[in-house]
Amino acid sequence: QKCLSLLLVTRSVFAMVLFNATDLGILLEKYLDDDGDWMVERQRSKRAITASDMQAILDLHNKLRGQVYPPASNMEYMVWDTELERSAQEWAETCLWEHGPAGLLPQIGQNLGVHWGRYRPPTSHVQAWYDEVKDYSFPYPQECNPHCPFRCSGPVCTHYTQLVWATSSRIGCAINVCYNMNVWGQIWAKAVYLVCNYSPKGNWWGYAPYKHGTPCSACPPSYGGMCRENLCYKGLTAGTELCISAVLLNYTAYLNINEPPVFFLLCYAAQIVTCDRKLRDQCKGTTCNRYECPAGCLDSMAKVVGTVYYDMQSSICRAGIHYGVIDNDGGWMDVTRQGRKDFFIKSYKNGLQSLGKYQSANAFTVSKVTVKVITCETTVSALCPYQKPARHCPRIYCPKNCLQENPHLSRVIGTKIYSDKSSICRSAIHAGVLRNESGGYVDVMPTDNRKLYISSYQNGIVSESLQNPSGGQAFRVYAVI
């Protein structure tokens, strides 16, 4: 099989729009560095794309995928992938107008867009990629140019086919402003470069991008029969930061109606997985360490490799059953990545036979999810301070009515990311992942120190700001599904 979309570009391959005006202000303001200087190269620690652009790109992809014609029976819902975003950022920062890097292209799909002049949203490139549909006929000849992918000289449509490739369910993009970028032999002084990476990769030569039929009638079994807007859908997943845009939308509404905002973040540190889901396929972000498994995984045929230390190709849930942290009724479990192990031992435990492997590979271990009942004053620094390597914090149960606690005894420092001297439960109310009147469960994730914590008023709590704290670490708080 040969991949259509991973060729070096020809003159007609990419969507590109030129303008005579030089007003890049709208875009550049969103990608300023910390000193307000957009001529300085973006620091590695900064996000490769703003939350609003990320949400807009993802939403448009799913909208366009759901409306293909003829309709698709196996089109999968796309989610954001922070690892793909990071790889897109690294390539966008090269400012090279070609696909790359070469070592990554066999594993991913990639669409590129560039423009200069007037501001235009990154979604305009996404729409231009989709508009290549006019040069594509489904399902034959399955490529828009009979000479592709070897001698493309006329219209091409490989951006469209990658965008609507049914099994490409993860995306990560980055935007970079490139100075003196060489685009087809012309030097553009301030080129706005968009890189989107896709996984699993699409555009296999000789294959149609999707199956024609009734929407969601041919979804993979792992989707459990769920369908959303003509797309195979698994429900909420973690490992992304799409919840940020929910805050922005709510804050916009607050500005419009001049009433106190109510923030409810649908951010989860735990992920719902199926019996056959491998850790290698699922674990893509910083939050991939807590999972909910369904019942009945003992009857699955998904393989488990190892004992105590499990190969990344193993089923997450069946490894949990094999080790004994969950049973065939399913439940919650924690996963810790362990780096490379030289070999994996087979064994029969808890009704499940694991396989052996005498080859070096990345490994993980599993453990039970512990639960801790705390008070309104309990802090992360007291409960589970940040460590390297990171460890699992217990699932936390907060009492109700922490909003009424003395703020001097139950401080909240920061917004979205909080100082570990903050009250866990009051921070959860502030973030919108916990209702004051009911209390309940939350997950926390300690992170490395922050130089600045920002004050805000949310959900009846005024948080504190703090700059350059001496010592101490930070944490994020998540809802429990």
Short mmCIF file of C-alpha atoms in Angstrom, two decimals:
data_model
loop_
_atom_site.label_atom_id
_atom_site.label_comp_id
_atom_site.label_asym_id
_atom_site.label_seq_id
_atom_site.Cartn_x
_atom_site.Cartn_y
_atom_site.Cartn_z
CA GLN A 1 0.00 0.00 0.00
CA LYS A 2 1.19 3.48 -0.78
CA CYS A 3 -0.03 6.59 0.98
CA LEU A 4 -1.33 9.39 -1.20
CA SER A 5 -1.12 12.32 1.21
CA LEU A 6 2.52 11.94 2.24
CA LEU A 7 4.11 13.10 -0.99
CA LEU A 8 6.18 16.22 -1.39
CA VAL A 9 4.01 19.06 -2.55
CA THR A 10 3.43 20.18 -6.08
CA ARG A 11 2.07 23.56 -7.05
CA SER A 12 -1.57 22.52 -6.75
CA VAL A 13 -1.57 20.36 -3.64
CA PHE A 14 -2.28 22.84 -0.83
CA ALA A 15 -5.02 25.36 -0.14
CA MET A 16 -3.45 28.83 -0.08
CA VAL A 17 -4.88 32.36 -0.26
CA LEU A 18 -2.92 35.57 -0.91
CA PHE A 19 -3.87 39.08 0.20
CA ASN A 20 -2.24 42.43 -0.44
CA ALA A 21 -3.08 43.75 3.06
CA THR A 22 -0.68 43.20 5.95
CA ASP A 23 -3.08 43.21 8.89
CA LEU A 24 -2.09 40.11 10.86
CA GLY A 25 -2.98 41.69 14.18
CA ILE A 26 -5.95 39.50 15.02
CA LEU A 27 -3.94 36.30 14.68
CA LEU A 28 -0.65 37.58 16.07
CA GLU A 29 -2.24 38.85 19.27
CA LYS A 30 -3.36 35.30 20.03
CA TYR A 31 0.17 33.96 19.66
CA LEU A 32 2.21 36.62 21.47
CA ASP A 33 5.03 35.42 23.65
CA ASP A 34 5.19 36.30 27.34
CA ASP A 35 6.87 39.65 26.64
CA GLY A 36 4.32 40.67 24.03
CA ASP A 37 6.85 40.26 21.22
CA TRP A 38 5.56 38.18 18.34
CA MET A 39 8.86 38.41 16.48
CA VAL A 40 10.47 36.10 19.04
CA GLU A 41 10.21 32.37 18.38
CA ARG A 42 7.43 30.75 20.40
CA GLN A 43 8.69 29.13 23.56
CA ARG A 44 8.47 25.37 23.81
CA SER A 45 6.29 25.59 26.91
CA LYS A 46 3.51 27.49 25.15
CA ARG A 47 0.57 25.74 23.52
CA ALA A 48 0.91 25.21 19.79
CA ILE A 49 -2.61 26.55 19.26
CA THR A 50 -5.18 28.50 21.24
CA ALA A 51 -8.11 26.71 22.84
CA SER A 52 -10.61 28.54 20.64
CA ASP A 53 -8.79 27.67 17.39
CA MET A 54 -8.38 24.08 18.54
CA GLN A 55 -12.09 23.74 19.25
CA ALA A 56 -13.06 25.41 15.95
CA ILE A 57 -10.80 23.11 13.89
CA LEU A 58 -12.07 19.99 15.67
CA ASP A 59 -15.73 21.01 15.41
CA LEU A 60 -15.45 21.75 11.69
CA HIS A 61 -13.74 18.42 11.02
CA ASN A 62 -16.54 16.53 12.76
CA LYS A 63 -19.22 18.63 11.05
CA LEU A 64 -17.76 17.99 7.59
CA ARG A 65 -17.15 14.30 8.30
CA GLY A 66 -20.76 13.90 9.35
CA GLN A 67 -22.17 15.43 6.16
CA VAL A 68 -20.22 13.59 3.45
CA TYR A 69 -22.15 12.51 0.36
CA PRO A 70 -22.85 9.78 -0.34
CA PRO A 71 -23.28 9.16 3.41
CA ALA A 72 -20.72 7.12 5.33
CA SER A 73 -21.61 4.04 7.37
CA ASN A 74 -18.33 3.88 9.33
CA MET A 75 -17.20 7.51 9.81
CA GLU A 76 -15.62 7.91 13.25
CA TYR A 77 -15.91 10.93 15.55
CA MET A 78 -12.62 12.83 15.81
CA VAL A 79 -10.99 13.82 19.12
CA TRP A 80 -8.04 16.06 19.84
CA ASP A 81 -4.68 14.40 20.50
CA THR A 82 -2.00 16.36 22.38
CA GLU A 83 0.81 14.15 21.05
CA LEU A 84 -0.23 14.88 17.47
CA GLU A 85 -0.46 18.56 18.38
CA ARG A 86 3.08 18.45 19.73
CA SER A 87 4.43 16.79 16.59
CA ALA A 88 2.55 19.35 14.45
CA GLN A 89 4.11 22.16 16.48
CA GLU A 90 7.61 20.80 15.98
CA TRP A 91 7.09 20.69 12.22
CA ALA A 92 5.36 24.08 12.02
CA GLU A 93 8.35 25.66 13.76
CA THR A 94 10.65 24.49 10.94
CA CYS A 95 8.74 26.77 8.53
CA LEU A 96 9.41 24.30 5.71
CA TRP A 97 6.71 24.22 3.03
CA GLU A 98 6.69 20.46 2.62
CA HIS A 99 5.47 17.37 4.48
CA GLY A 100 7.53 16.15 7.38
CA PRO A 101 9.38 15.02 9.30
CA ALA A 102 10.23 12.06 7.11
CA GLY A 103 10.60 9.68 10.04
CA LEU A 104 7.05 10.37 11.26
CA LEU A 105 5.20 10.32 7.94
CA PRO A 106 4.82 6.53 7.74
CA GLN A 107 2.76 6.67 10.96
CA ILE A 108 0.59 9.77 10.47
CA GLY A 109 -1.47 11.63 7.88
CA GLN A 110 -0.80 15.31 7.40
CA ASN A 111 -2.54 18.34 5.86
CA LEU A 112 -0.82 21.72 5.49
CA GLY A 113 -2.09 25.22 4.80
CA VAL A 114 -0.41 28.61 4.58
CA HIS A 115 -1.42 32.20 3.87
CA TRP A 116 -0.21 35.73 4.35
CA GLY A 117 -1.91 39.09 4.45
CA ARG A 118 -5.29 39.67 6.07
CA TYR A 119 -6.30 37.61 9.05
CA ARG A 120 -8.29 34.52 8.25
CA PRO A 121 -9.28 31.81 10.72
CA PRO A 122 -7.52 28.44 10.50
CA THR A 123 -10.88 26.86 9.74
CA SER A 124 -10.74 28.52 6.31
CA HIS A 125 -7.95 26.10 5.40
CA VAL A 126 -9.96 23.17 6.75
CA GLN A 127 -12.90 24.22 4.56
CA ALA A 128 -10.58 24.57 1.56
CA TRP A 129 -9.28 21.05 2.13
CA TYR A 130 -12.84 19.74 2.20
CA ASP A 131 -13.78 21.73 -0.93
CA GLU A 132 -11.44 19.51 -2.94
CA VAL A 133 -14.42 17.14 -2.98
CA LYS A 134 -15.39 18.77 -6.28
CA ASP A 135 -12.42 16.95 -7.88
CA TYR A 136 -13.21 13.58 -6.29
CA SER A 137 -15.68 10.93 -7.39
CA PHE A 138 -16.80 8.35 -4.85
CA PRO A 139 -15.94 5.52 -4.78
CA TYR A 140 -14.18 5.24 -8.14
CA PRO A 141 -11.50 5.89 -9.29
CA GLN A 142 -10.69 6.49 -5.60
CA GLU A 143 -8.23 9.22 -6.41
CA CYS A 144 -8.99 12.47 -8.16
CA ASN A 145 -6.07 12.25 -10.58
CA PRO A 146 -5.37 8.92 -12.33
CA HIS A 147 -1.63 9.66 -12.21
CA CYS A 148 -1.58 10.24 -8.46
CA PRO A 149 0.31 9.67 -6.32
CA PHE A 150 3.27 9.50 -8.71
CA ARG A 151 2.75 12.33 -11.24
CA CYS A 152 0.22 14.82 -9.88
CA SER A 153 -0.07 17.72 -12.30
CA GLY A 154 -3.76 18.60 -12.24
CA PRO A 155 -6.35 18.93 -9.49
CA VAL A 156 -5.71 16.79 -6.42
CA CYS A 157 -7.97 15.94 -3.51
CA THR A 158 -5.79 14.20 -0.95
CA HIS A 159 -6.53 16.86 1.67
CA TYR A 160 -10.23 16.07 1.32
CA THR A 161 -9.75 12.31 1.48
CA GLN A 162 -7.54 12.56 4.60
CA LEU A 163 -10.06 14.85 6.26
CA VAL A 164 -12.89 12.34 5.67
CA TRP A 165 -10.88 9.14 6.11
CA ALA A 166 -13.25 7.15 8.29
CA THR A 167 -10.71 5.55 10.63
CA SER A 168 -8.62 8.70 11.20
CA SER A 169 -10.16 9.47 14.58
CA ARG A 170 -7.48 11.63 16.19
CA ILE A 171 -6.16 15.03 15.15
CA GLY A 172 -3.65 17.55 16.48
CA CYS A 173 -2.77 20.86 14.82
CA ALA A 174 -0.41 23.77 15.32
CA ILE A 175 -0.13 27.31 13.98
CA ASN A 176 3.13 29.20 13.57
CA VAL A 177 3.98 32.61 12.11
CA CYS A 178 7.00 32.11 9.84
CA TYR A 179 9.24 34.93 8.73
CA ASN A 180 10.75 34.86 5.23
CA MET A 181 9.19 31.48 4.47
CA ASN A 182 9.93 30.00 1.06
CA VAL A 183 6.62 29.01 -0.52
CA TRP A 184 7.03 27.61 -4.02
CA GLY A 185 10.08 29.78 -4.67
CA GLN A 186 8.55 32.99 -3.30
CA ILE A 187 9.61 34.51 0.03
CA TRP A 188 6.69 35.44 2.27
CA ALA A 189 7.64 37.85 5.03
CA LYS A 190 4.95 36.81 7.54
CA ALA A 191 3.44 33.48 6.53
CA VAL A 192 0.82 31.91 8.79
CA TYR A 193 1.51 28.17 8.70
CA LEU A 194 -1.09 25.55 9.73
CA VAL A 195 -0.04 21.91 10.25
CA CYS A 196 -2.61 19.22 11.08
CA ASN A 197 -1.53 15.65 11.86
CA TYR A 198 -3.93 12.70 11.79
CA SER A 199 -3.90 9.21 13.30
CA PRO A 200 -4.41 6.50 12.27
CA LYS A 201 -3.16 7.71 8.91
CA GLY A 202 -5.43 7.72 5.89
CA ASN A 203 -5.10 8.01 2.12
CA TRP A 204 -4.12 4.46 1.33
CA TRP A 205 -3.84 4.19 -2.43
CA GLY A 206 -6.60 2.14 -4.01
CA TYR A 207 -8.96 2.38 -1.02
CA ALA A 208 -12.02 4.57 -0.61
CA PRO A 209 -11.93 6.93 2.39
CA TYR A 210 -15.10 5.47 3.92
CA LYS A 211 -17.84 2.89 3.42
CA HIS A 212 -21.05 4.06 1.79
CA GLY A 213 -24.24 3.28 3.70
CA THR A 214 -26.61 4.29 6.47
CA PRO A 215 -24.72 6.47 8.99
CA CYS A 216 -23.27 4.48 11.91
CA SER A 217 -24.47 1.14 10.48
CA ALA A 218 -20.90 -0.19 10.13
CA CYS A 219 -19.16 1.29 13.18
CA PRO A 220 -16.36 -0.77 14.78
CA PRO A 221 -17.58 -2.83 17.77
CA SER A 222 -15.50 -0.70 20.15
CA TYR A 223 -18.02 2.14 19.72
CA GLY A 224 -20.73 0.08 21.38
CA GLY A 225 -23.42 1.13 18.90
CA MET A 226 -23.25 4.82 19.84
CA CYS A 227 -23.82 7.43 17.13
CA ARG A 228 -23.58 11.22 17.17
CA GLU A 229 -24.40 13.44 14.21
CA ASN A 230 -23.81 10.59 11.72
CA LEU A 231 -20.46 9.68 13.36
CA CYS A 232 -19.44 6.58 15.34
CA TYR A 233 -19.11 7.96 18.86
CA LYS A 234 -17.62 6.70 22.13
CA GLY A 235 -18.79 9.44 24.46
CA LEU A 236 -16.55 11.67 26.52
CA THR A 237 -12.85 10.91 26.56
CA ALA A 238 -10.05 12.43 28.52
CA GLY A 239 -6.51 13.39 27.59
CA THR A 240 -7.59 16.57 25.80
CA GLU A 241 -8.09 20.12 26.99
CA LEU A 242 -11.25 20.92 25.07
CA CYS A 243 -12.88 21.78 28.38
CA ILE A 244 -11.05 25.11 28.28
CA SER A 245 -13.35 26.40 25.58
CA ALA A 246 -16.36 25.65 27.76
CA VAL A 247 -15.02 28.20 30.21
CA LEU A 248 -14.54 30.77 27.45
CA LEU A 249 -18.05 30.28 26.11
CA ASN A 250 -19.53 30.60 29.56
CA TYR A 251 -17.52 33.72 30.26
CA THR A 252 -18.71 35.23 26.99
CA ALA A 253 -22.28 34.59 28.02
CA TYR A 254 -21.56 36.28 31.33
CA LEU A 255 -20.31 39.39 29.57
CA ASN A 256 -23.43 39.46 27.38
CA ILE A 257 -26.09 39.04 30.04
CA ASN A 258 -24.29 40.68 32.99
CA GLU A 259 -25.13 37.91 35.43
CA PRO A 260 -22.76 35.83 37.56
CA PRO A 261 -21.36 33.04 35.39
CA VAL A 262 -21.71 29.39 36.29
CA PHE A 263 -18.77 27.37 35.02
CA PHE A 264 -19.11 23.65 34.49
CA LEU A 265 -15.99 22.01 33.07
CA LEU A 266 -16.47 18.61 31.48
CA CYS A 267 -12.84 17.65 32.05
CA TYR A 268 -12.05 14.11 33.11
CA ALA A 269 -8.84 12.52 34.35
CA ALA A 270 -10.29 9.05 33.72
CA GLN A 271 -11.24 7.43 30.45
CA ILE A 272 -13.93 4.92 29.59
CA VAL A 273 -12.44 2.11 27.50
CA THR A 274 -13.62 -1.12 25.89
CA CYS A 275 -12.38 -4.63 26.64
CA ASP A 276 -10.16 -4.77 23.57
CA ARG A 277 -8.58 -1.33 23.95
CA LYS A 278 -4.78 -1.54 24.08
CA LEU A 279 -2.80 0.91 26.16
CA ARG A 280 -0.68 1.71 23.11
CA ASP A 281 -3.81 2.89 21.28
CA GLN A 282 -5.39 4.73 24.21
CA CYS A 283 -2.60 6.41 26.15
CA LYS A 284 -1.88 9.67 24.32
CA GLY A 285 -1.93 12.45 26.90
CA THR A 286 -0.95 13.46 30.42
CA THR A 287 -4.24 12.23 31.86
CA CYS A 288 -4.02 8.68 30.54
CA ASN A 289 -3.61 6.96 33.88
CA ARG A 290 -7.11 6.09 35.15
CA TYR A 291 -9.64 3.97 33.28
CA GLU A 292 -13.13 2.56 33.68
CA CYS A 293 -13.55 -0.93 32.28
CA PRO A 294 -16.89 -2.53 31.32
CA ALA A 295 -18.18 -5.87 32.56
CA GLY A 296 -17.50 -9.09 30.65
CA CYS A 297 -13.87 -8.53 29.61
CA LEU A 298 -12.94 -12.04 30.74
CA ASP A 299 -14.76 -13.30 27.64
CA SER A 300 -12.91 -10.99 25.27
CA MET A 301 -10.26 -12.38 22.94
CA ALA A 302 -7.94 -9.36 23.34
CA LYS A 303 -4.42 -10.45 24.27
CA VAL A 304 -2.49 -9.79 27.47
CA VAL A 305 1.30 -9.99 27.33
CA GLY A 306 3.25 -10.31 30.57
CA THR A 307 2.82 -10.73 34.32
CA VAL A 308 3.01 -7.76 36.71
CA TYR A 309 4.67 -5.80 33.88
CA TYR A 310 2.47 -5.80 30.78
CA ASP A 311 3.42 -4.97 27.20
CA MET A 312 1.79 -1.81 25.78
CA GLN A 313 0.05 -4.00 23.19
CA SER A 314 -1.98 -5.59 25.99
CA SER A 315 -5.66 -4.97 26.62
CA ILE A 316 -5.93 -2.47 29.48
CA CYS A 317 -8.95 -4.10 31.11
CA ARG A 318 -7.85 -7.70 30.69
CA ALA A 319 -4.46 -6.86 32.20
CA GLY A 320 -6.39 -5.46 35.18
CA ILE A 321 -8.33 -8.71 35.51
CA HIS A 322 -5.14 -10.79 35.15
CA TYR A 323 -3.41 -8.87 37.95
CA GLY A 324 -6.54 -8.85 40.10
CA VAL A 325 -7.24 -5.13 40.49
CA ILE A 326 -10.67 -5.56 38.84
CA ASP A 327 -12.87 -8.59 38.17
CA ASN A 328 -15.22 -9.55 35.36
CA ASP A 329 -17.74 -7.00 36.64
CA GLY A 330 -15.43 -4.21 35.45
CA GLY A 331 -14.58 -1.08 37.40
CA TRP A 332 -11.91 1.57 37.83
CA MET A 333 -8.17 0.97 37.65
CA ASP A 334 -4.97 3.00 37.53
CA VAL A 335 -2.17 2.47 35.01
CA THR A 336 1.48 3.46 35.36
CA ARG A 337 3.85 3.47 32.40
CA GLN A 338 7.14 1.79 33.31
CA GLY A 339 9.44 2.31 30.34
CA ARG A 340 11.13 -0.55 28.51
CA LYS A 341 11.41 -4.07 29.90
CA ASP A 342 13.66 -6.75 28.45
CA PHE A 343 11.06 -9.54 28.49
CA PHE A 344 7.51 -10.43 29.60
CA ILE A 345 6.53 -13.61 31.43
CA LYS A 346 3.41 -15.62 30.66
CA SER A 347 1.13 -16.90 33.43
CA TYR A 348 -2.41 -18.02 34.22
CA LYS A 349 -4.11 -15.82 36.81
CA ASN A 350 -7.73 -15.04 37.70
CA GLY A 351 -9.12 -17.07 34.81
CA LEU A 352 -6.94 -15.43 32.16
CA GLN A 353 -3.87 -16.77 30.35
CA SER A 354 -1.29 -14.13 29.48
CA LEU A 355 1.36 -14.51 26.78
CA GLY A 356 5.12 -14.37 27.07
CA LYS A 357 7.43 -12.19 25.02
CA TYR A 358 11.22 -12.29 24.97
CA GLN A 359 11.78 -8.98 23.28
CA SER A 360 12.35 -5.51 24.70
CA ALA A 361 9.25 -3.27 24.71
CA ASN A 362 7.53 -0.52 26.68
CA ALA A 363 5.56 -1.73 29.68
CA PHE A 364 2.90 -0.69 32.17
CA THR A 365 1.60 -1.83 35.56
CA VAL A 366 -1.92 -1.69 36.98
CA SER A 367 -3.25 -0.85 40.45
CA LYS A 368 -6.50 -0.32 42.29
CA VAL A 369 -8.10 3.12 42.44
CA THR A 370 -8.08 4.11 46.10
CA VAL A 371 -10.71 6.47 47.50
CA LYS A 372 -10.05 9.05 50.23
CA VAL A 373 -12.70 11.04 52.11
CA ILE A 374 -11.33 14.49 52.93
CA THR A 375 -12.44 17.72 54.61
CA CYS A 376 -13.05 21.08 52.97
CA GLU A 377 -9.60 22.24 54.18
CA THR A 378 -7.52 19.33 52.78
CA THR A 379 -4.84 20.39 50.28
CA VAL A 380 -2.92 18.49 47.62
CA SER A 381 0.36 19.30 49.40
CA ALA A 382 -0.94 17.38 52.41
CA LEU A 383 -2.67 14.55 50.52
CA CYS A 384 -0.48 13.64 47.52
CA PRO A 385 2.31 16.15 46.78
CA TYR A 386 3.86 16.24 43.33
CA GLN A 387 6.67 13.76 42.80
CA LYS A 388 8.88 12.59 39.96
CA PRO A 389 8.07 10.12 38.63
CA ALA A 390 4.43 11.07 39.08
CA ARG A 391 2.27 8.85 41.29
CA HIS A 392 -1.46 8.31 41.41
CA CYS A 393 -3.53 10.43 43.75
CA PRO A 394 -6.52 8.72 45.36
CA ARG A 395 -10.01 9.44 44.10
CA ILE A 396 -11.31 12.10 46.46
CA TYR A 397 -14.73 12.44 48.08
CA CYS A 398 -15.58 16.01 49.10
CA PRO A 399 -18.29 16.85 51.64
CA LYS A 400 -21.11 19.21 50.68
CA ASN A 401 -21.30 22.92 51.49
CA CYS A 402 -17.54 23.66 51.27
CA LEU A 403 -18.55 27.00 49.75
CA GLN A 404 -19.49 28.17 53.25
CA GLU A 405 -16.10 27.33 54.75
CA ASN A 406 -13.82 30.09 56.07
CA PRO A 407 -11.75 31.21 53.04
CA HIS A 408 -8.78 31.88 55.33
CA LEU A 409 -8.72 28.22 56.29
CA SER A 410 -9.72 26.91 52.85
CA ARG A 411 -7.86 29.07 50.34
CA VAL A 412 -8.25 28.81 46.57
CA ILE A 413 -5.19 30.07 44.69
CA GLY A 414 -5.35 30.20 40.89
CA THR A 415 -7.75 29.47 38.04
CA LYS A 416 -7.88 26.14 36.19
CA ILE A 417 -4.42 25.36 37.60
CA TYR A 418 -4.24 25.80 41.35
CA SER A 419 -1.46 26.07 43.93
CA ASP A 420 -1.16 22.88 45.98
CA LYS A 421 -1.75 25.01 49.08
CA SER A 422 -5.36 25.40 47.90
CA SER A 423 -8.35 23.55 49.30
CA ILE A 424 -9.06 20.67 46.92
CA CYS A 425 -12.84 20.74 47.40
CA ARG A 426 -13.22 24.53 47.14
CA SER A 427 -10.96 24.53 44.05
CA ALA A 428 -13.25 21.88 42.54
CA ILE A 429 -16.28 24.11 43.15
CA HIS A 430 -14.40 27.10 41.71
CA ALA A 431 -13.46 25.08 38.60
CA GLY A 432 -17.03 23.86 38.15
CA VAL A 433 -16.35 20.13 38.44
CA LEU A 434 -18.23 19.84 41.77
CA ARG A 435 -21.55 21.19 42.99
CA ASN A 436 -21.41 22.82 46.42
CA GLU A 437 -24.84 21.62 47.52
CA SER A 438 -24.09 17.94 46.89
CA GLY A 439 -20.34 17.41 47.18
CA GLY A 440 -19.04 14.21 45.58
CA TYR A 441 -16.05 12.63 43.90
CA VAL A 442 -13.23 14.42 42.09
CA ASP A 443 -9.85 13.44 40.65
CA VAL A 444 -6.74 15.58 41.04
CA MET A 445 -3.46 15.60 39.15
CA PRO A 446 -0.43 17.26 40.77
CA THR A 447 1.82 19.08 38.31
CA ASP A 448 5.11 20.95 38.43
CA ASN A 449 5.31 24.45 39.87
CA ARG A 450 3.77 27.50 38.18
CA LYS A 451 5.27 31.00 38.28
CA LEU A 452 1.87 32.67 38.22
CA TYR A 453 -1.56 31.79 39.57
CA ILE A 454 -4.43 33.96 38.31
CA SER A 455 -7.33 35.23 40.40
CA SER A 456 -10.94 34.97 39.22
CA TYR A 457 -14.54 34.85 40.42
CA GLN A 458 -16.31 31.61 39.55
CA ASN A 459 -19.23 29.76 41.08
CA GLY A 460 -19.41 31.89 44.22
CA ILE A 461 -15.67 31.76 45.04
CA VAL A 462 -13.07 34.49 44.52
CA SER A 463 -9.71 32.78 44.04
CA GLU A 464 -6.39 34.43 44.92
CA SER A 465 -3.58 35.38 42.60
CA LEU A 466 0.01 34.52 43.41
CA GLN A 467 3.21 35.33 41.55
CA ASN A 468 6.59 33.60 41.88
CA PRO A 469 5.66 31.45 44.88
CA SER A 470 8.53 30.16 47.00
CA GLY A 471 8.36 26.39 46.83
CA GLY A 472 5.20 24.39 46.43
CA GLN A 473 3.68 22.80 43.36
CA ALA A 474 0.42 22.97 41.39
CA PHE A 475 -2.52 20.72 40.57
CA ARG A 476 -5.50 20.37 38.28
CA VAL A 477 -8.89 19.09 39.38
CA TYR A 478 -11.19 16.89 37.27
CA ALA A 479 -14.77 15.69 37.36
CA VAL A 480 -15.58 12.02 37.86
CA ILE A 481 -17.73 10.40 35.18
#
